[in-house]
Amino acid sequence: MILTLETPGHRRDKKIALAAISTPSLRSERTSARIGVRSRAPLRLGLAGGGTDLSPYCDEHGGAVLNATIGRYAYAHLTFRDDHRVVFRAHDVNKEDILPLASELPTHEGLILHRAVFNRIARDYMKGRLAAITVTTTVEAPAGSGLGSSSALVVALVEAYRQAFDLPLGRYDVARLAFEIERIDLGLAGGRQDQYAASFGGINFMEFLPNDKVIVNPLRVERAYINELEASLVTCFTGRSRESDTIIREQVKGIASASDKTVDAMHELKADAIEMKQALLYGNIAGIAEVLNRSWQSKKRTAAAVSNEHIEAVWSLGMANGAIAGKVSGAGGGGFLMFICDPEQRYRLISALNASGAEATTVQFTSEGAEAWATGL
């Protein structure tokens, strides 16, 4: 198997072979100690349309989401071992799994995302040739943050394996594989936007169509407009990481039962994604704020647990200290709130939120998606 390094602008073309890595028994101790792969995938802000990427809504009506990746990442570092073990370490949650090398690892306990990615790669791509490895990860946001952190971690893991074993996976392939691992293999509730945002990076208008068709449309936004939006945005961790599973299952139940309240709210969210895309392309920050506020009201109608007393208190505090719009990023119930304000009011807004015990920061958008590179050369 060839470990490769990509030249800029390419994922599989013009690769430079760095080292020949076969099965564990054929690698030298020196090679296995030196050669590794590191990867990262960006987290994202869900600007508009979140929830319309859920089945069965997108299968029946088509979904549309506007999101943007930010300067927070999920990281993975893959190195090779010679002791016929698989070791997973997640430093941000202080957990470690040490398992005997096998073609299928149990996924009912431990670091289930790490295990499920290993299982799928072993099953679909390794053709019976297993490699003893150590995979170490960190994520720059807690699980349940509303920033797509779990999906970004899965994408970073897939990207590390893609680079280490020269797997024939493009960006759509990586995102689809990550989606299947989370939603099908592990049965975790959720939509589709997070995996595609982490894989592609940037500001994207995404369409989720029947028959599992996904179209990622990168937006060519004027740099001045991006700068102004960055200067106007504040993210705020409410201090309460939420379980999105309950919220998402309630939304799915409402869609499946054709609840007018849920389905109509989803239609509104989809329309908001289209309208916010136009506002962004024209640099209309006031228009973006108007859609954001409207979307927050629509989102709260999709499930009872989307908001709660604590979220409403933080939202109200932000609105009383310079914000002109705000809503949760992600499914809701906690995690991160995002606010839009006049840039001249941003310091005041951040100071007030932090004084209340929340964790408010500025936002920087990123243009690159998942990427991997060789280490120890």
PDB file of C-alpha atoms in Angstrom, residues 83-363:
ATOM      1  CA  ASP A  83       1.673  -5.527  18.133  1.00  0.00           C
ATOM      2  CA  HIS A  84      -1.582  -6.601  16.408  1.00  0.00           C
ATOM      3  CA  ARG A  85      -3.643  -4.119  18.369  1.00  0.00           C
ATOM      4  CA  VAL A  86      -5.913  -1.229  17.484  1.00  0.00           C
ATOM      5  CA  VAL A  87      -5.718   1.759  19.824  1.00  0.00           C
ATOM      6  CA  PHE A  88      -8.075   4.732  19.767  1.00  0.00           C
ATOM      7  CA  ARG A  89      -7.502   7.810  21.914  1.00  0.00           C
ATOM      8  CA  ALA A  90      -9.840  10.802  22.147  1.00  0.00           C
ATOM      9  CA  HIS A  91      -7.955  13.404  24.160  1.00  0.00           C
ATOM     10  CA  ASP A  92     -10.789  15.942  24.321  1.00  0.00           C
ATOM     11  CA  VAL A  93     -13.042  13.474  26.181  1.00  0.00           C
ATOM     12  CA  ASN A  94     -10.180  11.637  27.958  1.00  0.00           C
ATOM     13  CA  LYS A  95     -11.093   8.188  26.626  1.00  0.00           C
ATOM     14  CA  GLU A  96      -8.996   5.337  25.257  1.00  0.00           C
ATOM     15  CA  ASP A  97      -9.832   2.003  23.614  1.00  0.00           C
ATOM     16  CA  ILE A  98      -7.239  -0.781  23.292  1.00  0.00           C
ATOM     17  CA  LEU A  99      -8.544  -3.678  21.226  1.00  0.00           C
ATOM     18  CA  PRO A 100      -7.146  -6.790  19.532  1.00  0.00           C
ATOM     19  CA  LEU A 101      -6.818  -6.409  15.778  1.00  0.00           C
ATOM     20  CA  ALA A 102      -9.968  -7.745  14.099  1.00  0.00           C
ATOM     21  CA  SER A 103     -11.983  -7.117  10.961  1.00  0.00           C
ATOM     22  CA  GLU A 104     -14.976  -5.951  13.005  1.00  0.00           C
ATOM     23  CA  LEU A 105     -14.870  -4.173  16.336  1.00  0.00           C
ATOM     24  CA  PRO A 106     -17.881  -4.001  18.687  1.00  0.00           C
ATOM     25  CA  THR A 107     -19.698  -0.671  18.494  1.00  0.00           C
ATOM     26  CA  HIS A 108     -22.018  -0.904  21.511  1.00  0.00           C
ATOM     27  CA  GLU A 109     -19.460   0.727  23.821  1.00  0.00           C
ATOM     28  CA  GLY A 110     -16.279   2.744  23.897  1.00  0.00           C
ATOM     29  CA  LEU A 111     -15.312   5.223  21.180  1.00  0.00           C
ATOM     30  CA  ILE A 112     -18.038   4.110  18.810  1.00  0.00           C
ATOM     31  CA  LEU A 113     -17.303   6.623  16.029  1.00  0.00           C
ATOM     32  CA  HIS A 114     -13.660   5.534  15.848  1.00  0.00           C
ATOM     33  CA  ARG A 115     -14.655   1.862  15.888  1.00  0.00           C
ATOM     34  CA  ALA A 116     -17.351   2.256  13.239  1.00  0.00           C
ATOM     35  CA  VAL A 117     -15.011   4.044  10.827  1.00  0.00           C
ATOM     36  CA  PHE A 118     -12.384   1.303  11.283  1.00  0.00           C
ATOM     37  CA  ASN A 119     -15.037  -1.362  10.650  1.00  0.00           C
ATOM     38  CA  ARG A 120     -16.295   0.219   7.435  1.00  0.00           C
ATOM     39  CA  ILE A 121     -12.806   0.819   6.035  1.00  0.00           C
ATOM     40  CA  ALA A 122     -11.765  -2.752   6.881  1.00  0.00           C
ATOM     41  CA  ARG A 123     -14.908  -4.198   5.326  1.00  0.00           C
ATOM     42  CA  ASP A 124     -15.151  -2.158   2.149  1.00  0.00           C
ATOM     43  CA  TYR A 125     -11.564  -1.261   1.285  1.00  0.00           C
ATOM     44  CA  MET A 126      -8.929  -3.409   2.990  1.00  0.00           C
ATOM     45  CA  LYS A 127      -9.866  -6.727   1.351  1.00  0.00           C
ATOM     46  CA  GLY A 128      -8.892  -8.725   4.404  1.00  0.00           C
ATOM     47  CA  ARG A 129      -5.561  -6.976   4.933  1.00  0.00           C
ATOM     48  CA  LEU A 130      -5.731  -5.428   8.385  1.00  0.00           C
ATOM     49  CA  ALA A 131      -3.275  -2.929   9.819  1.00  0.00           C
ATOM     50  CA  ALA A 132      -2.531  -2.482  13.504  1.00  0.00           C
ATOM     51  CA  ILE A 133      -2.870   1.251  14.110  1.00  0.00           C
ATOM     52  CA  THR A 134      -3.161   3.966  16.714  1.00  0.00           C
ATOM     53  CA  VAL A 135      -5.678   6.730  15.974  1.00  0.00           C
ATOM     54  CA  THR A 136      -5.629   9.806  18.178  1.00  0.00           C
ATOM     55  CA  THR A 137      -8.283  12.512  17.892  1.00  0.00           C
ATOM     56  CA  THR A 138      -9.245  15.891  19.287  1.00  0.00           C
ATOM     57  CA  VAL A 139     -12.237  18.112  18.512  1.00  0.00           C
ATOM     58  CA  GLU A 140     -12.320  21.852  19.133  1.00  0.00           C
ATOM     59  CA  ALA A 141     -15.916  21.824  20.367  1.00  0.00           C
ATOM     60  CA  PRO A 142     -17.840  19.457  22.634  1.00  0.00           C
ATOM     61  CA  ALA A 143     -20.163  16.792  21.276  1.00  0.00           C
ATOM     62  CA  GLY A 144     -23.649  18.204  20.939  1.00  0.00           C
ATOM     63  CA  SER A 145     -22.323  21.701  20.268  1.00  0.00           C
ATOM     64  CA  GLY A 146     -24.540  22.350  17.262  1.00  0.00           C
ATOM     65  CA  LEU A 147     -21.435  22.897  15.119  1.00  0.00           C
ATOM     66  CA  GLY A 148     -21.443  19.452  13.508  1.00  0.00           C
ATOM     67  CA  SER A 149     -18.517  18.313  15.648  1.00  0.00           C
ATOM     68  CA  SER A 150     -19.338  14.584  15.660  1.00  0.00           C
ATOM     69  CA  SER A 151     -19.712  14.464  11.886  1.00  0.00           C
ATOM     70  CA  ALA A 152     -16.547  16.499  11.401  1.00  0.00           C
ATOM     71  CA  LEU A 153     -14.733  13.927  13.524  1.00  0.00           C
ATOM     72  CA  VAL A 154     -16.017  11.073  11.349  1.00  0.00           C
ATOM     73  CA  VAL A 155     -14.976  12.956   8.201  1.00  0.00           C
ATOM     74  CA  ALA A 156     -11.496  13.591   9.671  1.00  0.00           C
ATOM     75  CA  LEU A 157     -11.179   9.886  10.480  1.00  0.00           C
ATOM     76  CA  VAL A 158     -12.257   8.828   6.983  1.00  0.00           C
ATOM     77  CA  GLU A 159      -9.864  11.374   5.497  1.00  0.00           C
ATOM     78  CA  ALA A 160      -6.968   9.961   7.541  1.00  0.00           C
ATOM     79  CA  TYR A 161      -7.675   6.436   6.280  1.00  0.00           C
ATOM     80  CA  ARG A 162      -8.099   7.740   2.723  1.00  0.00           C
ATOM     81  CA  GLN A 163      -4.640   9.288   2.816  1.00  0.00           C
ATOM     82  CA  ALA A 164      -2.921   6.447   4.678  1.00  0.00           C
ATOM     83  CA  PHE A 165      -4.217   3.695   2.397  1.00  0.00           C
ATOM     84  CA  ASP A 166      -4.596   5.632  -0.867  1.00  0.00           C
ATOM     85  CA  LEU A 167      -8.343   5.048  -1.005  1.00  0.00           C
ATOM     86  CA  PRO A 168     -10.153   6.190  -4.165  1.00  0.00           C
ATOM     87  CA  LEU A 169     -12.443   8.687  -2.423  1.00  0.00           C
ATOM     88  CA  GLY A 170     -13.358  12.167  -3.616  1.00  0.00           C
ATOM     89  CA  ARG A 171     -15.080  14.774  -1.472  1.00  0.00           C
ATOM     90  CA  TYR A 172     -18.594  13.521  -2.214  1.00  0.00           C
ATOM     91  CA  ASP A 173     -17.418   9.973  -1.457  1.00  0.00           C
ATOM     92  CA  VAL A 174     -15.898  10.949   1.892  1.00  0.00           C
ATOM     93  CA  ALA A 175     -19.049  12.816   2.920  1.00  0.00           C
ATOM     94  CA  ARG A 176     -21.378  10.011   1.837  1.00  0.00           C
ATOM     95  CA  LEU A 177     -19.273   7.385   3.606  1.00  0.00           C
ATOM     96  CA  ALA A 178     -19.234   9.450   6.804  1.00  0.00           C
ATOM     97  CA  PHE A 179     -23.015   9.860   6.572  1.00  0.00           C
ATOM     98  CA  GLU A 180     -23.548   6.118   6.162  1.00  0.00           C
ATOM     99  CA  ILE A 181     -21.261   5.307   9.093  1.00  0.00           C
ATOM    100  CA  GLU A 182     -23.151   7.643  11.440  1.00  0.00           C
ATOM    101  CA  ARG A 183     -26.715   7.276  10.259  1.00  0.00           C
ATOM    102  CA  ILE A 184     -26.827   3.687   8.948  1.00  0.00           C
ATOM    103  CA  ASP A 185     -24.037   1.692  10.590  1.00  0.00           C
ATOM    104  CA  LEU A 186     -24.486   3.273  14.029  1.00  0.00           C
ATOM    105  CA  GLY A 187     -28.120   4.350  13.672  1.00  0.00           C
ATOM    106  CA  LEU A 188     -27.454   7.834  15.066  1.00  0.00           C
ATOM    107  CA  ALA A 189     -30.221  10.320  14.338  1.00  0.00           C
ATOM    108  CA  GLY A 190     -29.359  13.334  12.211  1.00  0.00           C
ATOM    109  CA  GLY A 191     -29.314  14.927   8.818  1.00  0.00           C
ATOM    110  CA  ARG A 192     -26.787  15.166   6.017  1.00  0.00           C
ATOM    111  CA  GLN A 193     -25.379  18.693   5.964  1.00  0.00           C
ATOM    112  CA  ASP A 194     -22.629  18.218   8.565  1.00  0.00           C
ATOM    113  CA  GLN A 195     -20.692  15.563   6.668  1.00  0.00           C
ATOM    114  CA  TYR A 196     -20.774  17.508   3.403  1.00  0.00           C
ATOM    115  CA  ALA A 197     -19.791  20.773   5.101  1.00  0.00           C
ATOM    116  CA  ALA A 198     -16.790  19.120   6.769  1.00  0.00           C
ATOM    117  CA  SER A 199     -15.708  17.407   3.559  1.00  0.00           C
ATOM    118  CA  PHE A 200     -16.054  20.388   1.198  1.00  0.00           C
ATOM    119  CA  GLY A 201     -15.432  23.383   3.455  1.00  0.00           C
ATOM    120  CA  GLY A 202     -16.316  26.971   2.648  1.00  0.00           C
ATOM    121  CA  ILE A 203     -19.676  28.688   2.299  1.00  0.00           C
ATOM    122  CA  ASN A 204     -22.068  26.326   0.540  1.00  0.00           C
ATOM    123  CA  PHE A 205     -25.666  26.161  -0.549  1.00  0.00           C
ATOM    124  CA  MET A 206     -26.564  22.478  -0.382  1.00  0.00           C
ATOM    125  CA  GLU A 207     -29.489  20.708  -2.013  1.00  0.00           C
ATOM    126  CA  PHE A 208     -30.733  17.400  -0.623  1.00  0.00           C
ATOM    127  CA  LEU A 209     -32.935  15.700  -3.176  1.00  0.00           C
ATOM    128  CA  PRO A 210     -34.896  12.429  -3.444  1.00  0.00           C
ATOM    129  CA  ASN A 211     -32.985   9.189  -4.080  1.00  0.00           C
ATOM    130  CA  ASP A 212     -30.108  10.355  -1.848  1.00  0.00           C
ATOM    131  CA  LYS A 213     -28.923  12.919  -4.372  1.00  0.00           C
ATOM    132  CA  VAL A 214     -26.839  15.729  -2.870  1.00  0.00           C
ATOM    133  CA  ILE A 215     -25.584  18.819  -4.689  1.00  0.00           C
ATOM    134  CA  VAL A 216     -23.024  21.069  -3.007  1.00  0.00           C
ATOM    135  CA  ASN A 217     -22.948  24.557  -4.538  1.00  0.00           C
ATOM    136  CA  PRO A 218     -19.937  26.602  -3.347  1.00  0.00           C
ATOM    137  CA  LEU A 219     -20.907  30.274  -3.200  1.00  0.00           C
ATOM    138  CA  ARG A 220     -18.631  32.871  -4.745  1.00  0.00           C
ATOM    139  CA  VAL A 221     -19.152  35.637  -2.213  1.00  0.00           C
ATOM    140  CA  GLU A 222     -17.276  38.928  -2.466  1.00  0.00           C
ATOM    141  CA  ARG A 223     -14.463  39.066   0.076  1.00  0.00           C
ATOM    142  CA  ALA A 224     -15.772  42.369   1.446  1.00  0.00           C
ATOM    143  CA  TYR A 225     -19.151  40.752   2.148  1.00  0.00           C
ATOM    144  CA  ILE A 226     -17.501  37.845   3.962  1.00  0.00           C
ATOM    145  CA  ASN A 227     -15.423  40.279   6.012  1.00  0.00           C
ATOM    146  CA  GLU A 228     -18.517  42.245   7.009  1.00  0.00           C
ATOM    147  CA  LEU A 229     -20.432  39.107   7.987  1.00  0.00           C
ATOM    148  CA  GLU A 230     -17.470  37.873  10.058  1.00  0.00           C
ATOM    149  CA  ALA A 231     -17.295  41.257  11.769  1.00  0.00           C
ATOM    150  CA  SER A 232     -21.025  41.042  12.536  1.00  0.00           C
ATOM    151  CA  LEU A 233     -21.108  37.504  13.953  1.00  0.00           C
ATOM    152  CA  VAL A 234     -20.696  36.253  17.502  1.00  0.00           C
ATOM    153  CA  THR A 235     -20.984  32.637  18.615  1.00  0.00           C
ATOM    154  CA  CYS A 236     -21.863  31.794  22.169  1.00  0.00           C
ATOM    155  CA  PHE A 237     -21.640  28.445  23.926  1.00  0.00           C
ATOM    156  CA  THR A 238     -24.545  28.283  26.339  1.00  0.00           C
ATOM    157  CA  GLY A 239     -22.665  25.963  28.683  1.00  0.00           C
ATOM    158  CA  ARG A 240     -25.139  23.172  28.110  1.00  0.00           C
ATOM    159  CA  SER A 241     -24.220  20.609  25.511  1.00  0.00           C
ATOM    160  CA  ARG A 242     -27.419  19.039  24.241  1.00  0.00           C
ATOM    161  CA  GLU A 243     -28.526  15.646  23.013  1.00  0.00           C
ATOM    162  CA  SER A 244     -29.851  16.295  19.525  1.00  0.00           C
ATOM    163  CA  ASP A 245     -31.178  12.759  19.163  1.00  0.00           C
ATOM    164  CA  THR A 246     -34.454  13.452  21.003  1.00  0.00           C
ATOM    165  CA  ILE A 247     -35.093  16.673  19.063  1.00  0.00           C
ATOM    166  CA  ILE A 248     -34.352  15.102  15.691  1.00  0.00           C
ATOM    167  CA  ARG A 249     -36.540  12.081  16.367  1.00  0.00           C
ATOM    168  CA  GLU A 250     -39.424  14.394  17.305  1.00  0.00           C
ATOM    169  CA  GLN A 251     -38.928  16.310  14.053  1.00  0.00           C
ATOM    170  CA  VAL A 252     -38.807  13.085  12.029  1.00  0.00           C
ATOM    171  CA  LYS A 253     -41.946  11.852  13.764  1.00  0.00           C
ATOM    172  CA  GLY A 254     -43.749  15.076  12.884  1.00  0.00           C
ATOM    173  CA  ILE A 255     -42.658  14.861   9.252  1.00  0.00           C
ATOM    174  CA  ALA A 256     -43.543  11.161   8.941  1.00  0.00           C
ATOM    175  CA  SER A 257     -47.004  11.752  10.408  1.00  0.00           C
ATOM    176  CA  ALA A 258     -47.516  14.675   8.018  1.00  0.00           C
ATOM    177  CA  SER A 259     -47.996  17.086  10.918  1.00  0.00           C
ATOM    178  CA  ASP A 260     -48.966  20.402   9.332  1.00  0.00           C
ATOM    179  CA  LYS A 261     -47.082  22.321  12.027  1.00  0.00           C
ATOM    180  CA  THR A 262     -43.793  20.482  11.491  1.00  0.00           C
ATOM    181  CA  VAL A 263     -43.951  20.226   7.698  1.00  0.00           C
ATOM    182  CA  ASP A 264     -44.987  23.861   7.235  1.00  0.00           C
ATOM    183  CA  ALA A 265     -42.129  24.957   9.494  1.00  0.00           C
ATOM    184  CA  MET A 266     -39.714  22.880   7.391  1.00  0.00           C
ATOM    185  CA  HIS A 267     -41.043  24.531   4.214  1.00  0.00           C
ATOM    186  CA  GLU A 268     -40.362  27.923   5.811  1.00  0.00           C
ATOM    187  CA  LEU A 269     -36.825  26.893   6.771  1.00  0.00           C
ATOM    188  CA  LYS A 270     -36.098  25.788   3.211  1.00  0.00           C
ATOM    189  CA  ALA A 271     -37.415  29.065   1.804  1.00  0.00           C
ATOM    190  CA  ASP A 272     -35.267  30.922   4.325  1.00  0.00           C
ATOM    191  CA  ALA A 273     -32.144  29.134   3.082  1.00  0.00           C
ATOM    192  CA  ILE A 274     -32.843  30.320  -0.458  1.00  0.00           C
ATOM    193  CA  GLU A 275     -33.565  33.888   0.678  1.00  0.00           C
ATOM    194  CA  MET A 276     -30.486  34.061   2.903  1.00  0.00           C
ATOM    195  CA  LYS A 277     -28.304  32.821   0.046  1.00  0.00           C
ATOM    196  CA  GLN A 278     -29.466  35.762  -2.058  1.00  0.00           C
ATOM    197  CA  ALA A 279     -28.913  38.207   0.800  1.00  0.00           C
ATOM    198  CA  LEU A 280     -25.378  36.885   1.315  1.00  0.00           C
ATOM    199  CA  LEU A 281     -24.477  37.093  -2.362  1.00  0.00           C
ATOM    200  CA  TYR A 282     -25.530  40.754  -2.353  1.00  0.00           C
ATOM    201  CA  GLY A 283     -23.823  41.540   0.971  1.00  0.00           C
ATOM    202  CA  ASN A 284     -27.113  42.423   2.624  1.00  0.00           C
ATOM    203  CA  ILE A 285     -26.328  41.874   6.319  1.00  0.00           C
ATOM    204  CA  ALA A 286     -29.651  43.361   7.432  1.00  0.00           C
ATOM    205  CA  GLY A 287     -31.430  40.896   5.164  1.00  0.00           C
ATOM    206  CA  ILE A 288     -29.407  38.007   6.610  1.00  0.00           C
ATOM    207  CA  ALA A 289     -30.377  39.133  10.121  1.00  0.00           C
ATOM    208  CA  GLU A 290     -34.049  39.296   9.186  1.00  0.00           C
ATOM    209  CA  VAL A 291     -33.993  35.757   7.816  1.00  0.00           C
ATOM    210  CA  LEU A 292     -32.058  34.500  10.842  1.00  0.00           C
ATOM    211  CA  ASN A 293     -34.710  35.804  13.231  1.00  0.00           C
ATOM    212  CA  ARG A 294     -37.516  34.369  11.145  1.00  0.00           C
ATOM    213  CA  SER A 295     -35.764  31.004  10.922  1.00  0.00           C
ATOM    214  CA  TRP A 296     -35.380  30.862  14.697  1.00  0.00           C
ATOM    215  CA  GLN A 297     -39.129  31.182  15.126  1.00  0.00           C
ATOM    216  CA  SER A 298     -39.776  28.528  12.462  1.00  0.00           C
ATOM    217  CA  LYS A 299     -37.208  26.179  13.952  1.00  0.00           C
ATOM    218  CA  LYS A 300     -38.857  26.319  17.363  1.00  0.00           C
ATOM    219  CA  ARG A 301     -42.075  25.050  15.775  1.00  0.00           C
ATOM    220  CA  THR A 302     -40.394  21.847  14.538  1.00  0.00           C
ATOM    221  CA  ALA A 303     -39.920  20.331  18.022  1.00  0.00           C
ATOM    222  CA  ALA A 304     -40.703  21.381  21.574  1.00  0.00           C
ATOM    223  CA  ALA A 305     -37.141  20.856  22.854  1.00  0.00           C
ATOM    224  CA  VAL A 306     -35.431  23.098  20.278  1.00  0.00           C
ATOM    225  CA  SER A 307     -35.471  25.917  22.819  1.00  0.00           C
ATOM    226  CA  ASN A 308     -35.738  26.094  26.591  1.00  0.00           C
ATOM    227  CA  GLU A 309     -35.680  28.643  29.380  1.00  0.00           C
ATOM    228  CA  HIS A 310     -31.890  28.844  29.483  1.00  0.00           C
ATOM    229  CA  ILE A 311     -31.524  29.344  25.722  1.00  0.00           C
ATOM    230  CA  GLU A 312     -34.229  32.004  25.715  1.00  0.00           C
ATOM    231  CA  ALA A 313     -32.482  33.804  28.591  1.00  0.00           C
ATOM    232  CA  VAL A 314     -29.134  33.877  26.728  1.00  0.00           C
ATOM    233  CA  TRP A 315     -30.891  34.920  23.509  1.00  0.00           C
ATOM    234  CA  SER A 316     -32.706  37.751  25.296  1.00  0.00           C
ATOM    235  CA  LEU A 317     -29.461  38.901  26.934  1.00  0.00           C
ATOM    236  CA  GLY A 318     -27.792  39.045  23.540  1.00  0.00           C
ATOM    237  CA  MET A 319     -30.657  40.963  21.987  1.00  0.00           C
ATOM    238  CA  ALA A 320     -30.552  43.470  24.856  1.00  0.00           C
ATOM    239  CA  ASN A 321     -26.825  44.088  24.323  1.00  0.00           C
ATOM    240  CA  GLY A 322     -26.452  44.931  20.667  1.00  0.00           C
ATOM    241  CA  ALA A 323     -27.560  41.822  18.765  1.00  0.00           C
ATOM    242  CA  ILE A 324     -30.132  42.327  16.003  1.00  0.00           C
ATOM    243  CA  ALA A 325     -30.670  38.613  15.317  1.00  0.00           C
ATOM    244  CA  GLY A 326     -29.887  35.257  16.850  1.00  0.00           C
ATOM    245  CA  LYS A 327     -30.631  31.547  16.719  1.00  0.00           C
ATOM    246  CA  VAL A 328     -29.124  28.206  17.684  1.00  0.00           C
ATOM    247  CA  SER A 329     -26.716  26.452  15.374  1.00  0.00           C
ATOM    248  CA  GLY A 330     -27.721  22.832  14.920  1.00  0.00           C
ATOM    249  CA  ALA A 331     -30.711  20.935  16.204  1.00  0.00           C
ATOM    250  CA  GLY A 332     -31.161  23.080  19.316  1.00  0.00           C
ATOM    251  CA  GLY A 333     -31.733  22.375  22.975  1.00  0.00           C
ATOM    252  CA  GLY A 334     -28.389  23.965  23.892  1.00  0.00           C
ATOM    253  CA  GLY A 335     -24.904  24.134  22.441  1.00  0.00           C
ATOM    254  CA  PHE A 336     -23.970  27.229  20.428  1.00  0.00           C
ATOM    255  CA  LEU A 337     -26.064  30.297  19.708  1.00  0.00           C
ATOM    256  CA  MET A 338     -25.052  32.647  16.921  1.00  0.00           C
ATOM    257  CA  PHE A 339     -25.810  36.366  16.955  1.00  0.00           C
ATOM    258  CA  ILE A 340     -25.596  39.086  14.331  1.00  0.00           C
ATOM    259  CA  CYS A 341     -24.834  42.604  15.510  1.00  0.00           C
ATOM    260  CA  ASP A 342     -23.496  45.912  14.278  1.00  0.00           C
ATOM    261  CA  PRO A 343     -19.697  45.358  14.320  1.00  0.00           C
ATOM    262  CA  GLU A 344     -19.358  48.444  16.508  1.00  0.00           C
ATOM    263  CA  GLN A 345     -21.520  46.695  19.120  1.00  0.00           C
ATOM    264  CA  ARG A 346     -19.668  43.394  19.015  1.00  0.00           C
ATOM    265  CA  TYR A 347     -17.356  44.065  21.966  1.00  0.00           C
ATOM    266  CA  ARG A 348     -20.320  45.098  24.104  1.00  0.00           C
ATOM    267  CA  LEU A 349     -22.238  41.963  23.109  1.00  0.00           C
ATOM    268  CA  ILE A 350     -19.336  39.588  23.803  1.00  0.00           C
ATOM    269  CA  SER A 351     -18.602  41.255  27.149  1.00  0.00           C
ATOM    270  CA  ALA A 352     -22.220  40.972  28.317  1.00  0.00           C
ATOM    271  CA  LEU A 353     -22.505  37.328  27.312  1.00  0.00           C
ATOM    272  CA  ASN A 354     -19.210  36.382  28.961  1.00  0.00           C
ATOM    273  CA  ALA A 355     -20.150  38.234  32.132  1.00  0.00           C
ATOM    274  CA  SER A 356     -23.267  36.050  32.367  1.00  0.00           C
ATOM    275  CA  GLY A 357     -21.167  32.875  32.363  1.00  0.00           C
ATOM    276  CA  ALA A 358     -21.593  32.021  28.690  1.00  0.00           C
ATOM    277  CA  GLU A 359     -18.576  31.659  26.366  1.00  0.00           C
ATOM    278  CA  ALA A 360     -18.785  34.160  23.508  1.00  0.00           C
ATOM    279  CA  THR A 361     -16.220  34.530  20.727  1.00  0.00           C
ATOM    280  CA  THR A 362     -15.806  35.997  17.273  1.00  0.00           C
ATOM    281  CA  VAL A 363     -16.046  33.909  14.099  1.00  0.00           C
TER     282      VAL A 363
END
